[in-house]
Amino acid sequence: MAENNLMEKIVSLCKRRGFVFPGSEIYGGLANTWDYGPLGVELKKNIQDAWWKFFVRDRMDMVGLDAAILMNPKVWESSGHVANFNDALVDCKKCKSRFRADHLIENATGTKVEGLSLKDLDKLIEENKIKCPVCGAHDFTPARVFNLLFQTHIGPVAKDSEAVYLRGELAQSMFTNFKLVLDSARKKLPFGIAQAGKAFRNEITPGNFIFRTIEFDLMEFEWFIRENEWEKWFEYWLEQMHKWLDIVGIDKKKTRVREHTKKELSHYSKRTADIEFETPFGWKELYGCAYRTDFDLKNHIEKTGKDLTYFDPDTNEKLVPHVIEPTFGLTRSVLMVLLSAYDEDKAPDSEGKEEARVVLRLHKNIAPFKAAILPLSNKLNEDAKKVWEKIAPHMTADFDTTGSIGKRYRRQDEIGTPYCVTFDFDSQKDDSVTIRDRDTMKQDRVKIPDLLDYLQKKLAE
Ligand code: GAP
């Protein structure tokens, strides 16, 4: 479908149907914060559960971790984030809007400039006579560096309190816990530690809905290896990341792999490749795969004096493992899943007339509701409820009694429910229901005792 207004349509659908709401809306909102509503929380959870199953539970060589968001602030000094986790920002002197200098230049010129020096960024803004996207003036302050770590304080009284950071990535706790995990889980190289949870970054964002927010959900793992095997594992994980796109229904035709230039590489990385997605606002990073070398473990060993080495009992060798890190924004995945699934087509209304419909063609794996039970009349609610009670312990199922059956089909299409189950007046006589497929709109009549089996088979197809 045409990309025109696609973002507006998705933002509006998300609010109307209860996927994502603007944060603190009744107080006028808080920029770049979003709340996940009844359907959004299911969708996000389903994506996270699918990730955990594919990358952790289905593997013998991966273990999980759920570490504290607040860590000793020295962790972030050792990791290099206090010194290097920065954005270059400029302010428009006329309207006071603030921008990331690299994004300002990239949007105006179409060239990637991440990693350039402040001087080079200023020069490019000047040479290209870049204008403020808000007021049109060409009058910016020189680029300055801002650290992205979010500071907060432990302790009730400001003057006695200790400054700490909300974690900017999950990775560091996988490194600080490396030895504890190794000793308790008794893993041999290669193996991984995975984690999913909140991360925070004090970012300036141009407001592309949930694409870039100051608080977001991240899923990532550190894959510990011998140095000489890093290239092989890098390719392996990039391949697995592509398999993952199919698991959640992210449209691969809209993705590409982009290698980071030397200047752009994070302070810890020797090679990074992003999986980018073609959004209505351009090609954007979806996920990343980085070769972090032994940078993190080595720094933590150096700063703490603790032994974070790996001992190989077969070779009697002691070594500091190297690391490949595949990283996946969960909230960003939600957006790309919605962009991949949103569709408009035509469907017959209750009189058989073709009418426009909006349909979220979500992968069945992650749809908030797998089925919706729809009694044709309120008189049938009690009997239809018994059908819902049979299905609900096995899959998320909606029970929808409001509006005409046509309207209910439209509502379920719009939230991506794969199967609508209509309980009609004949159902009481023939002990059967009609099942309508979201994508083909084909209808099947199925005996109620066979319904669960039918749905489970269809969902597994
Ligand atoms: N540990 C490595 C790391 O954090 P990153 O590329 O800075 O790498 C990882 O971030 C992923 O987190 C990105 O690929 C993206 O999906 C997501 N992400 C990064 N910043 C984000 C933000 N401000 N809002 C939402 N998602 C974000």
Tab-separated table of C-alpha atoms and ligand atoms in Angstrom:
chain	number	residue	atom	x	y	z
A	1	MET	CA	0.000	0.000	0.000
A	2	ALA	CA	1.021	3.652	-0.471
A	3	GLU	CA	3.297	4.898	2.294
A	4	ASN	CA	1.362	8.183	2.433
A	5	ASN	CA	0.290	8.910	5.971
A	6	LEU	CA	1.105	5.356	7.019
A	7	MET	CA	2.628	6.544	10.288
A	8	GLU	CA	-0.393	8.745	11.044
A	9	LYS	CA	-2.710	5.814	10.354
A	10	ILE	CA	-0.725	3.507	12.633
A	11	VAL	CA	-0.476	6.031	15.459
A	12	SER	CA	-4.211	6.634	15.237
A	13	LEU	CA	-5.059	2.909	15.119
A	14	CYS	CA	-2.776	2.259	18.094
A	15	LYS	CA	-4.561	4.852	20.198
A	16	ARG	CA	-8.086	3.989	19.041
A	17	ARG	CA	-7.710	0.265	19.576
A	18	GLY	CA	-5.576	0.307	22.722
A	19	PHE	CA	-2.089	-0.613	21.483
A	20	VAL	CA	-0.101	2.509	22.385
A	21	PHE	CA	-1.133	5.738	24.128
A	22	PRO	CA	0.828	8.996	24.523
A	23	GLY	CA	2.484	8.953	28.001
A	24	SER	CA	0.822	11.033	30.776
A	25	GLU	CA	-1.705	12.350	28.274
A	26	ILE	CA	-4.166	13.869	30.770
A	27	TYR	CA	-1.328	16.094	32.049
A	28	GLY	CA	-0.428	17.289	28.564
A	29	GLY	CA	1.965	14.383	27.971
A	30	LEU	CA	5.710	13.962	28.404
A	31	ALA	CA	7.681	14.107	25.163
A	32	ASN	CA	8.860	10.773	23.772
A	33	THR	CA	7.150	8.609	26.372
A	34	TRP	CA	4.467	6.103	25.377
A	35	ASP	CA	2.234	3.734	27.324
A	36	TYR	CA	1.292	0.293	26.023
A	37	GLY	CA	-2.455	-0.343	26.317
A	38	PRO	CA	-4.355	-3.646	26.665
A	39	LEU	CA	-3.449	-4.883	23.176
A	40	GLY	CA	0.017	-3.278	23.050
A	41	VAL	CA	1.100	-5.063	26.201
A	42	GLU	CA	0.027	-8.416	24.700
A	43	LEU	CA	1.804	-7.703	21.413
A	44	LYS	CA	5.013	-6.582	23.126
A	45	LYS	CA	4.948	-9.550	25.495
A	46	ASN	CA	4.337	-11.998	22.634
A	47	ILE	CA	7.342	-10.604	20.737
A	48	GLN	CA	9.529	-10.833	23.841
A	49	ASP	CA	8.331	-14.391	24.603
A	50	ALA	CA	9.001	-15.465	20.994
A	51	TRP	CA	12.507	-13.948	21.227
A	52	TRP	CA	13.210	-15.685	24.539
A	53	LYS	CA	11.997	-19.014	23.135
A	54	PHE	CA	14.009	-18.778	19.903
A	55	PHE	CA	17.264	-17.433	21.327
A	56	VAL	CA	17.275	-18.855	24.895
A	57	ARG	CA	14.905	-21.741	25.643
A	58	ASP	CA	15.343	-23.599	22.361
A	59	ARG	CA	19.154	-23.588	22.749
A	60	MET	CA	21.491	-25.522	25.054
A	61	ASP	CA	24.188	-22.855	24.782
A	62	MET	CA	22.264	-19.784	25.991
A	63	VAL	CA	21.224	-18.825	29.515
A	64	GLY	CA	19.160	-15.915	30.801
A	65	LEU	CA	19.700	-13.084	33.243
A	66	ASP	CA	17.478	-10.414	34.799
A	67	ALA	CA	19.790	-7.882	36.406
A	68	ALA	CA	19.106	-4.636	38.290
A	69	ILE	CA	18.549	-1.496	36.235
A	70	LEU	CA	20.697	0.504	38.679
A	71	MET	CA	24.348	-0.536	38.851
A	72	ASN	CA	27.391	0.769	40.643
A	73	PRO	CA	28.244	3.956	38.673
A	74	LYS	CA	31.835	2.725	38.304
A	75	VAL	CA	30.481	0.112	35.856
A	76	TRP	CA	29.640	2.901	33.393
A	77	GLU	CA	33.073	4.480	33.815
A	78	SER	CA	34.793	1.159	33.082
A	79	SER	CA	32.527	0.457	30.108
A	80	GLY	CA	33.451	3.788	28.530
A	81	HIS	CA	29.863	5.064	28.544
A	82	VAL	CA	30.581	8.041	30.832
A	83	ALA	CA	33.266	9.257	28.432
A	84	ASN	CA	31.957	8.090	25.065
A	85	PHE	CA	28.193	7.541	25.078
A	86	ASN	CA	27.471	10.934	23.564
A	87	ASP	CA	25.373	12.733	20.981
A	88	ALA	CA	26.430	15.989	19.295
A	89	LEU	CA	23.579	18.487	19.599
A	90	VAL	CA	22.904	21.904	18.090
A	91	ASP	CA	20.263	24.484	19.013
A	92	CYS	CA	18.426	26.723	16.580
A	93	LYS	CA	19.158	30.222	17.914
A	94	LYS	CA	15.904	31.547	16.501
A	95	CYS	CA	13.231	29.075	17.686
A	96	LYS	CA	15.367	27.298	20.351
A	97	SER	CA	14.615	23.813	18.949
A	98	ARG	CA	17.342	21.275	19.687
A	99	PHE	CA	18.562	18.651	17.205
A	100	ARG	CA	21.082	15.851	16.937
A	101	ALA	CA	23.632	17.362	14.565
A	102	ASP	CA	24.135	14.105	12.636
A	103	HIS	CA	20.382	13.620	12.122
A	104	LEU	CA	19.975	17.246	11.015
A	105	ILE	CA	22.677	16.800	8.375
A	106	GLU	CA	21.558	13.320	7.319
A	107	ASN	CA	17.952	14.459	6.824
A	108	ALA	CA	19.042	17.501	4.792
A	109	THR	CA	21.741	15.864	2.664
A	110	GLY	CA	20.908	12.145	2.698
A	111	THR	CA	24.445	11.188	3.775
A	112	LYS	CA	25.394	9.334	6.972
A	113	VAL	CA	27.695	11.403	9.190
A	114	GLU	CA	27.519	9.591	12.556
A	115	GLY	CA	30.904	9.642	14.280
A	116	LEU	CA	32.258	12.854	12.714
A	117	SER	CA	33.999	15.416	14.936
A	118	LEU	CA	32.129	18.475	16.245
A	119	LYS	CA	34.185	20.667	13.907
A	120	ASP	CA	33.280	18.559	10.854
A	121	LEU	CA	29.588	18.597	11.782
A	122	ASP	CA	29.617	22.417	12.098
A	123	LYS	CA	31.396	22.659	8.760
A	124	LEU	CA	28.782	20.481	7.015
A	125	ILE	CA	25.889	22.486	8.494
A	126	GLU	CA	27.539	25.645	7.191
A	127	GLU	CA	28.560	24.319	3.760
A	128	ASN	CA	25.096	22.870	3.074
A	129	LYS	CA	23.350	25.969	4.481
A	130	ILE	CA	21.127	23.605	6.470
A	131	LYS	CA	17.911	25.141	7.735
A	132	CYS	CA	16.056	24.522	10.985
A	133	PRO	CA	13.266	21.994	10.184
A	134	VAL	CA	10.983	23.862	12.620
A	135	CYS	CA	11.368	27.563	11.726
A	136	GLY	CA	13.485	27.524	8.555
A	137	ALA	CA	16.305	29.715	9.958
A	138	HIS	CA	19.946	28.901	9.247
A	139	ASP	CA	21.317	30.014	12.611
A	140	PHE	CA	22.625	27.217	14.825
A	141	THR	CA	24.851	27.144	17.905
A	142	PRO	CA	28.128	25.229	17.426
A	143	ALA	CA	27.689	21.473	17.998
A	144	ARG	CA	28.205	20.396	21.630
A	145	VAL	CA	28.525	16.985	23.227
A	146	PHE	CA	25.798	15.604	25.537
A	147	ASN	CA	26.067	12.345	27.447
A	148	LEU	CA	23.162	9.961	26.927
A	149	LEU	CA	23.261	8.258	30.324
A	150	PHE	CA	20.240	9.081	32.450
A	151	GLN	CA	21.260	10.254	35.917
A	152	THR	CA	19.232	9.765	39.051
A	153	HIS	CA	19.983	9.757	42.792
A	154	ILE	CA	19.916	7.180	45.552
A	155	GLY	CA	18.934	8.645	48.913
A	156	PRO	CA	16.039	10.827	50.032
A	157	VAL	CA	17.979	14.060	50.607
A	158	ALA	CA	19.552	15.610	47.522
A	159	LYS	CA	22.774	16.735	49.260
A	160	ASP	CA	23.521	13.294	50.779
A	161	SER	CA	22.465	11.391	47.735
A	162	GLU	CA	24.668	9.415	45.395
A	163	ALA	CA	24.416	9.935	41.638
A	164	VAL	CA	23.729	6.756	39.687
A	165	TYR	CA	22.729	5.987	36.121
A	166	LEU	CA	19.730	4.180	34.716
A	167	ARG	CA	21.293	1.571	32.430
A	168	GLY	CA	21.831	2.710	28.841
A	169	GLU	CA	22.189	-0.876	27.602
A	170	LEU	CA	21.693	-4.337	29.113
A	171	ALA	CA	25.107	-5.639	28.120
A	172	GLN	CA	27.114	-4.417	31.121
A	173	SER	CA	25.324	-6.631	33.654
A	174	MET	CA	26.034	-9.632	31.408
A	175	PHE	CA	29.739	-8.769	31.707
A	176	THR	CA	29.742	-7.973	35.446
A	177	ASN	CA	27.910	-11.270	36.115
A	178	PHE	CA	30.022	-13.254	33.655
A	179	LYS	CA	31.924	-15.272	36.256
A	180	LEU	CA	28.864	-15.893	38.446
A	181	VAL	CA	26.904	-17.187	35.463
A	182	LEU	CA	29.837	-19.252	34.230
A	183	ASP	CA	30.362	-20.923	37.621
A	184	SER	CA	26.678	-21.539	38.328
A	185	ALA	CA	25.537	-22.611	34.850
A	186	ARG	CA	28.755	-24.587	34.094
A	187	LYS	CA	28.856	-23.585	30.429
A	188	LYS	CA	31.708	-24.085	27.994
A	189	LEU	CA	32.706	-21.696	25.219
A	190	PRO	CA	30.956	-20.780	23.026
A	191	PHE	CA	27.917	-19.811	25.076
A	192	GLY	CA	25.698	-16.799	25.571
A	193	ILE	CA	23.981	-14.759	28.276
A	194	ALA	CA	20.694	-13.177	27.248
A	195	GLN	CA	18.571	-10.504	28.815
A	196	ALA	CA	15.415	-8.507	28.084
A	197	GLY	CA	14.402	-5.368	29.929
A	198	LYS	CA	14.247	-1.601	30.107
A	199	ALA	CA	17.006	0.741	28.968
A	200	PHE	CA	17.120	4.517	29.201
A	201	ARG	CA	18.813	7.198	27.107
A	202	ASN	CA	18.591	10.936	27.453
A	203	GLU	CA	18.024	11.425	23.745
A	204	ILE	CA	16.734	14.211	21.550
A	205	THR	CA	14.268	12.605	19.201
A	206	PRO	CA	12.354	13.936	16.214
A	207	GLY	CA	9.238	12.175	17.483
A	208	ASN	CA	8.702	9.233	15.154
A	209	PHE	CA	6.221	7.595	17.525
A	210	ILE	CA	7.849	4.682	19.424
A	211	PHE	CA	10.887	4.476	17.113
A	212	ARG	CA	13.245	6.423	19.384
A	213	THR	CA	12.228	7.050	22.967
A	214	ILE	CA	14.011	7.963	26.178
A	215	GLU	CA	12.826	4.763	27.884
A	216	PHE	CA	12.612	1.594	25.807
A	217	ASP	CA	12.693	-2.189	25.967
A	218	LEU	CA	15.742	-4.002	24.726
A	219	MET	CA	16.569	-7.686	24.164
A	220	GLU	CA	20.202	-8.584	23.688
A	221	PHE	CA	22.766	-11.258	24.334
A	222	GLU	CA	26.498	-11.508	24.721
A	223	TRP	CA	27.956	-14.500	22.895
A	224	PHE	CA	31.300	-15.503	24.441
A	225	ILE	CA	33.849	-17.039	22.074
A	226	ARG	CA	37.535	-17.517	21.313
A	227	GLU	CA	39.032	-14.588	19.450
A	228	ASN	CA	39.963	-16.553	16.306
A	229	GLU	CA	36.333	-17.569	15.764
A	230	TRP	CA	34.724	-14.140	15.755
A	231	GLU	CA	34.124	-13.843	12.014
A	232	LYS	CA	32.388	-17.201	11.805
A	233	TRP	CA	30.095	-16.378	14.739
A	234	PHE	CA	29.372	-12.889	13.470
A	235	GLU	CA	28.004	-14.359	10.206
A	236	TYR	CA	26.124	-17.069	12.078
A	237	TRP	CA	24.290	-14.597	14.304
A	238	LEU	CA	23.472	-12.245	11.457
A	239	GLU	CA	21.824	-15.220	9.769
A	240	GLN	CA	19.867	-16.131	12.911
A	241	MET	CA	18.721	-12.518	13.219
A	242	HIS	CA	17.228	-12.826	9.733
A	243	LYS	CA	15.440	-16.027	10.757
A	244	TRP	CA	14.001	-14.092	13.680
A	245	LEU	CA	12.463	-11.528	11.293
A	246	ASP	CA	10.281	-14.328	9.866
A	247	ILE	CA	9.277	-15.553	13.328
A	248	VAL	CA	7.635	-12.212	14.157
A	249	GLY	CA	6.513	-11.261	10.662
A	250	ILE	CA	8.839	-8.341	9.974
A	251	ASP	CA	8.776	-7.809	6.206
A	252	LYS	CA	12.252	-8.905	5.011
A	253	LYS	CA	11.733	-7.146	1.686
A	254	LYS	CA	11.880	-3.891	3.627
A	255	THR	CA	15.149	-4.716	5.383
A	256	ARG	CA	18.808	-4.461	4.437
A	257	VAL	CA	22.133	-4.957	6.183
A	258	ARG	CA	24.355	-1.890	6.584
A	259	GLU	CA	27.945	-2.103	7.804
A	260	HIS	CA	29.107	0.675	10.140
A	261	THR	CA	31.924	2.804	8.821
A	262	LYS	CA	35.107	2.974	10.925
A	263	LYS	CA	34.208	6.455	12.202
A	264	GLU	CA	30.719	5.418	13.135
A	265	LEU	CA	31.671	2.319	15.182
A	266	SER	CA	30.847	2.476	18.907
A	267	HIS	CA	33.833	2.826	21.200
A	268	TYR	CA	33.691	-0.894	22.024
A	269	SER	CA	33.200	-2.332	18.546
A	270	LYS	CA	35.521	-3.594	15.829
A	271	ARG	CA	32.699	-4.449	13.453
A	272	THR	CA	28.997	-3.624	13.583
A	273	ALA	CA	26.311	-4.433	11.038
A	274	ASP	CA	22.817	-3.004	11.413
A	275	ILE	CA	19.677	-4.597	10.075
A	276	GLU	CA	17.833	-1.563	8.772
A	277	PHE	CA	14.139	-1.222	7.949
A	278	GLU	CA	12.645	1.038	5.318
A	279	THR	CA	10.200	3.112	7.363
A	280	PRO	CA	8.008	5.920	5.971
A	281	PHE	CA	10.668	8.262	7.458
A	282	GLY	CA	13.614	6.579	5.724
A	283	TRP	CA	15.965	3.609	6.214
A	284	LYS	CA	16.445	3.234	9.970
A	285	GLU	CA	18.315	0.920	12.296
A	286	LEU	CA	16.161	-1.929	13.520
A	287	TYR	CA	18.745	-4.262	15.107
A	288	GLY	CA	22.523	-4.407	15.411
A	289	CYS	CA	25.171	-7.096	15.538
A	290	ALA	CA	28.499	-6.007	17.046
A	291	TYR	CA	31.877	-7.636	17.582
A	292	ARG	CA	32.750	-6.160	20.992
A	293	THR	CA	36.123	-7.963	21.163
A	294	ASP	CA	37.262	-8.474	24.805
A	295	PHE	CA	36.852	-4.739	25.437
A	296	ASP	CA	34.270	-4.979	28.214
A	297	LEU	CA	35.560	-7.969	30.185
A	298	LYS	CA	39.116	-6.633	29.978
A	299	ASN	CA	38.076	-3.213	31.286
A	300	HIS	CA	36.102	-4.699	34.167
A	301	ILE	CA	39.073	-6.936	35.051
A	302	GLU	CA	41.411	-3.949	34.969
A	303	LYS	CA	39.155	-1.667	37.063
A	304	THR	CA	38.051	-4.246	39.679
A	305	GLY	CA	41.069	-6.541	39.836
A	306	LYS	CA	38.628	-9.482	39.712
A	307	ASP	CA	39.276	-12.600	37.714
A	308	LEU	CA	36.775	-12.675	34.845
A	309	THR	CA	38.711	-15.168	32.769
A	310	TYR	CA	37.548	-18.459	31.337
A	311	PHE	CA	39.428	-21.648	32.169
A	312	ASP	CA	39.307	-24.369	29.551
A	313	PRO	CA	39.654	-27.726	31.365
A	314	ASP	CA	40.437	-29.527	28.082
A	315	THR	CA	43.451	-27.385	27.175
A	316	ASN	CA	44.303	-25.940	30.624
A	317	GLU	CA	44.123	-22.547	28.950
A	318	LYS	CA	43.001	-19.350	30.722
A	319	LEU	CA	41.598	-16.661	28.465
A	320	VAL	CA	39.420	-13.561	28.325
A	321	PRO	CA	36.609	-14.443	25.913
A	322	HIS	CA	35.708	-12.218	22.991
A	323	VAL	CA	32.108	-11.270	22.389
A	324	ILE	CA	29.568	-11.051	19.567
A	325	GLU	CA	26.503	-9.062	20.574
A	326	PRO	CA	23.225	-9.251	18.653
A	327	THR	CA	20.884	-6.544	19.974
A	328	PHE	CA	17.169	-6.090	19.347
A	329	GLY	CA	15.023	-3.090	20.291
A	330	LEU	CA	11.745	-4.596	21.514
A	331	THR	CA	9.682	-1.419	21.282
A	332	ARG	CA	11.269	-0.749	17.893
A	333	SER	CA	10.250	-4.286	16.871
A	334	VAL	CA	6.653	-3.431	17.792
A	335	LEU	CA	6.752	-0.513	15.332
A	336	MET	CA	8.316	-2.548	12.505
A	337	VAL	CA	5.847	-5.389	13.092
A	338	LEU	CA	2.981	-2.881	12.793
A	339	LEU	CA	4.502	-1.289	9.674
A	340	SER	CA	4.877	-4.759	8.130
A	341	ALA	CA	1.355	-5.884	9.069
A	342	TYR	CA	-0.762	-2.819	8.267
A	343	ASP	CA	-2.893	-3.293	5.154
A	344	GLU	CA	-6.029	-1.914	3.553
A	345	ASP	CA	-8.229	-3.959	1.255
A	346	LYS	CA	-11.898	-4.608	0.571
A	347	ALA	CA	-14.250	-7.035	2.267
A	348	PRO	CA	-17.960	-7.756	1.918
A	349	ASP	CA	-20.242	-6.135	4.515
A	350	SER	CA	-23.262	-7.944	6.039
A	351	GLU	CA	-25.255	-7.361	2.807
A	352	GLY	CA	-22.415	-8.678	0.679
A	353	LYS	CA	-21.387	-5.184	-0.555
A	354	GLU	CA	-17.606	-4.662	-0.911
A	355	GLU	CA	-16.323	-2.153	1.654
A	356	ALA	CA	-12.866	-0.852	2.519
A	357	ARG	CA	-11.300	-2.507	5.552
A	358	VAL	CA	-8.134	-2.017	7.565
A	359	VAL	CA	-6.422	-5.247	8.485
A	360	LEU	CA	-3.353	-5.919	10.607
A	361	ARG	CA	-1.837	-9.030	9.050
A	362	LEU	CA	0.105	-9.829	12.213
A	363	HIS	CA	1.980	-13.093	12.389
A	364	LYS	CA	-0.314	-15.495	14.260
A	365	ASN	CA	2.501	-16.070	16.775
A	366	ILE	CA	2.301	-12.542	18.098
A	367	ALA	CA	-1.298	-11.404	17.491
A	368	PRO	CA	-2.746	-10.062	20.791
A	369	PHE	CA	-5.854	-12.232	20.406
A	370	LYS	CA	-5.668	-15.518	18.525
A	371	ALA	CA	-9.458	-15.780	18.298
A	372	ALA	CA	-12.575	-13.743	19.069
A	373	ILE	CA	-15.870	-15.320	20.087
A	374	LEU	CA	-18.787	-13.334	18.664
A	375	PRO	CA	-22.359	-14.183	19.710
A	376	LEU	CA	-24.735	-13.071	16.951
A	377	SER	CA	-27.307	-11.808	19.447
A	378	ASN	CA	-27.212	-10.889	23.131
A	379	LYS	CA	-29.664	-13.751	23.687
A	380	LEU	CA	-26.811	-16.118	22.787
A	381	ASN	CA	-24.226	-14.599	25.146
A	382	GLU	CA	-24.512	-17.235	27.867
A	383	ASP	CA	-24.014	-20.177	25.495
A	384	ALA	CA	-21.251	-18.357	23.584
A	385	LYS	CA	-19.464	-17.689	26.878
A	386	LYS	CA	-19.189	-21.455	27.377
A	387	VAL	CA	-17.318	-21.629	24.059
A	388	TRP	CA	-14.986	-18.845	25.203
A	389	GLU	CA	-14.359	-20.719	28.477
A	390	LYS	CA	-13.207	-23.762	26.497
A	391	ILE	CA	-10.798	-21.745	24.343
A	392	ALA	CA	-9.435	-19.101	26.719
A	393	PRO	CA	-7.182	-21.373	28.855
A	394	HIS	CA	-5.325	-22.358	25.665
A	395	MET	CA	-4.969	-19.079	23.781
A	396	THR	CA	-5.776	-15.385	24.202
A	397	ALA	CA	-9.379	-14.985	23.104
A	398	ASP	CA	-11.629	-11.939	22.952
A	399	PHE	CA	-15.344	-12.033	23.732
A	400	ASP	CA	-17.006	-9.289	21.714
A	401	THR	CA	-20.723	-8.550	21.940
A	402	THR	CA	-20.968	-4.909	20.845
A	403	GLY	CA	-22.219	-3.702	17.452
A	404	SER	CA	-23.266	-5.568	14.332
A	405	ILE	CA	-21.349	-8.696	13.348
A	406	GLY	CA	-19.878	-6.770	10.378
A	407	LYS	CA	-18.531	-4.075	12.703
A	408	ARG	CA	-17.096	-6.703	15.005
A	409	TYR	CA	-15.302	-8.385	12.086
A	410	ARG	CA	-13.838	-5.005	11.123
A	411	ARG	CA	-12.682	-4.357	14.688
A	412	GLN	CA	-11.024	-7.773	14.954
A	413	ASP	CA	-9.370	-7.319	11.505
A	414	GLU	CA	-8.014	-3.991	12.650
A	415	ILE	CA	-6.382	-5.519	15.723
A	416	GLY	CA	-5.053	-8.518	13.805
A	417	THR	CA	-7.142	-11.351	15.311
A	418	PRO	CA	-6.567	-14.333	12.990
A	419	TYR	CA	-9.886	-16.120	13.660
A	420	CYS	CA	-13.403	-14.868	14.421
A	421	VAL	CA	-15.767	-17.499	15.825
A	422	THR	CA	-19.449	-16.639	15.371
A	423	PHE	CA	-22.023	-18.268	17.593
A	424	ASP	CA	-25.410	-17.986	15.837
A	425	PHE	CA	-28.955	-19.268	16.380
A	426	ASP	CA	-28.137	-22.527	14.579
A	427	SER	CA	-25.209	-23.119	16.961
A	428	GLN	CA	-27.618	-24.149	19.711
A	429	LYS	CA	-29.153	-26.758	17.401
A	430	ASP	CA	-26.160	-28.139	15.488
A	431	ASP	CA	-23.507	-27.580	18.212
A	432	SER	CA	-21.349	-25.781	15.595
A	433	VAL	CA	-19.853	-22.337	15.053
A	434	THR	CA	-18.638	-20.418	11.989
A	435	ILE	CA	-14.952	-19.573	11.836
A	436	ARG	CA	-13.795	-16.709	9.634
A	437	ASP	CA	-10.178	-16.411	8.552
A	438	ARG	CA	-8.777	-12.838	8.826
A	439	ASP	CA	-6.654	-13.058	5.672
A	440	THR	CA	-8.673	-15.206	3.262
A	441	MET	CA	-12.067	-14.244	4.778
A	442	LYS	CA	-13.108	-17.830	4.075
A	443	GLN	CA	-15.627	-19.315	6.495
A	444	ASP	CA	-15.728	-22.833	7.928
A	445	ARG	CA	-18.477	-24.448	9.975
A	446	VAL	CA	-16.927	-26.482	12.804
A	447	LYS	CA	-18.419	-28.612	15.591
A	448	ILE	CA	-17.870	-26.944	18.985
A	449	PRO	CA	-16.137	-30.037	20.464
A	450	ASP	CA	-13.617	-29.829	17.552
A	451	LEU	CA	-13.107	-26.060	17.778
A	452	LEU	CA	-10.005	-26.000	19.984
A	453	ASP	CA	-8.258	-28.603	17.880
A	454	TYR	CA	-9.210	-26.738	14.680
A	455	LEU	CA	-7.869	-23.409	15.978
A	456	GLN	CA	-4.662	-24.928	17.340
A	457	LYS	CA	-3.941	-26.629	14.011
A	458	LYS	CA	-4.667	-23.446	12.048
A	459	LEU	CA	-2.490	-21.332	14.369
A	460	ALA	CA	0.413	-23.757	13.941
A	461	GLU	CA	0.215	-23.670	10.096
B	1	GAP	N1	24.237	-3.079	23.692
B	1	GAP	C1	24.311	-2.518	22.406
B	1	GAP	C2	23.364	-1.442	22.183
B	1	GAP	O1	22.697	-0.988	23.097
B	1	GAP	P1	22.462	0.173	20.331
B	1	GAP	O2	22.568	0.086	18.843
B	1	GAP	O3	22.843	1.452	20.975
B	1	GAP	O4	23.312	-1.034	20.896
B	1	GAP	C3	20.450	-1.457	20.560
B	1	GAP	O5	20.979	-0.182	20.739
B	1	GAP	C4	19.072	-1.452	19.926
B	1	GAP	O6	18.179	-0.746	20.767
B	1	GAP	C5	18.988	-0.732	18.582
B	1	GAP	O7	19.335	-1.592	17.514
B	1	GAP	C6	17.527	-0.336	18.554
B	1	GAP	O8	16.718	-1.410	18.120
B	1	GAP	C7	17.207	-0.070	20.005
B	1	GAP	N2	17.264	1.357	20.413
B	1	GAP	C8	18.377	2.111	20.576
B	1	GAP	N3	18.051	3.349	21.004
B	1	GAP	C9	16.700	3.357	21.115
B	1	GAP	C10	15.755	4.354	21.519
B	1	GAP	N4	16.129	5.563	21.925
B	1	GAP	N5	14.435	4.031	21.506
B	1	GAP	C11	14.027	2.788	21.124
B	1	GAP	N6	14.873	1.814	20.746
B	1	GAP	C12	16.192	2.090	20.744
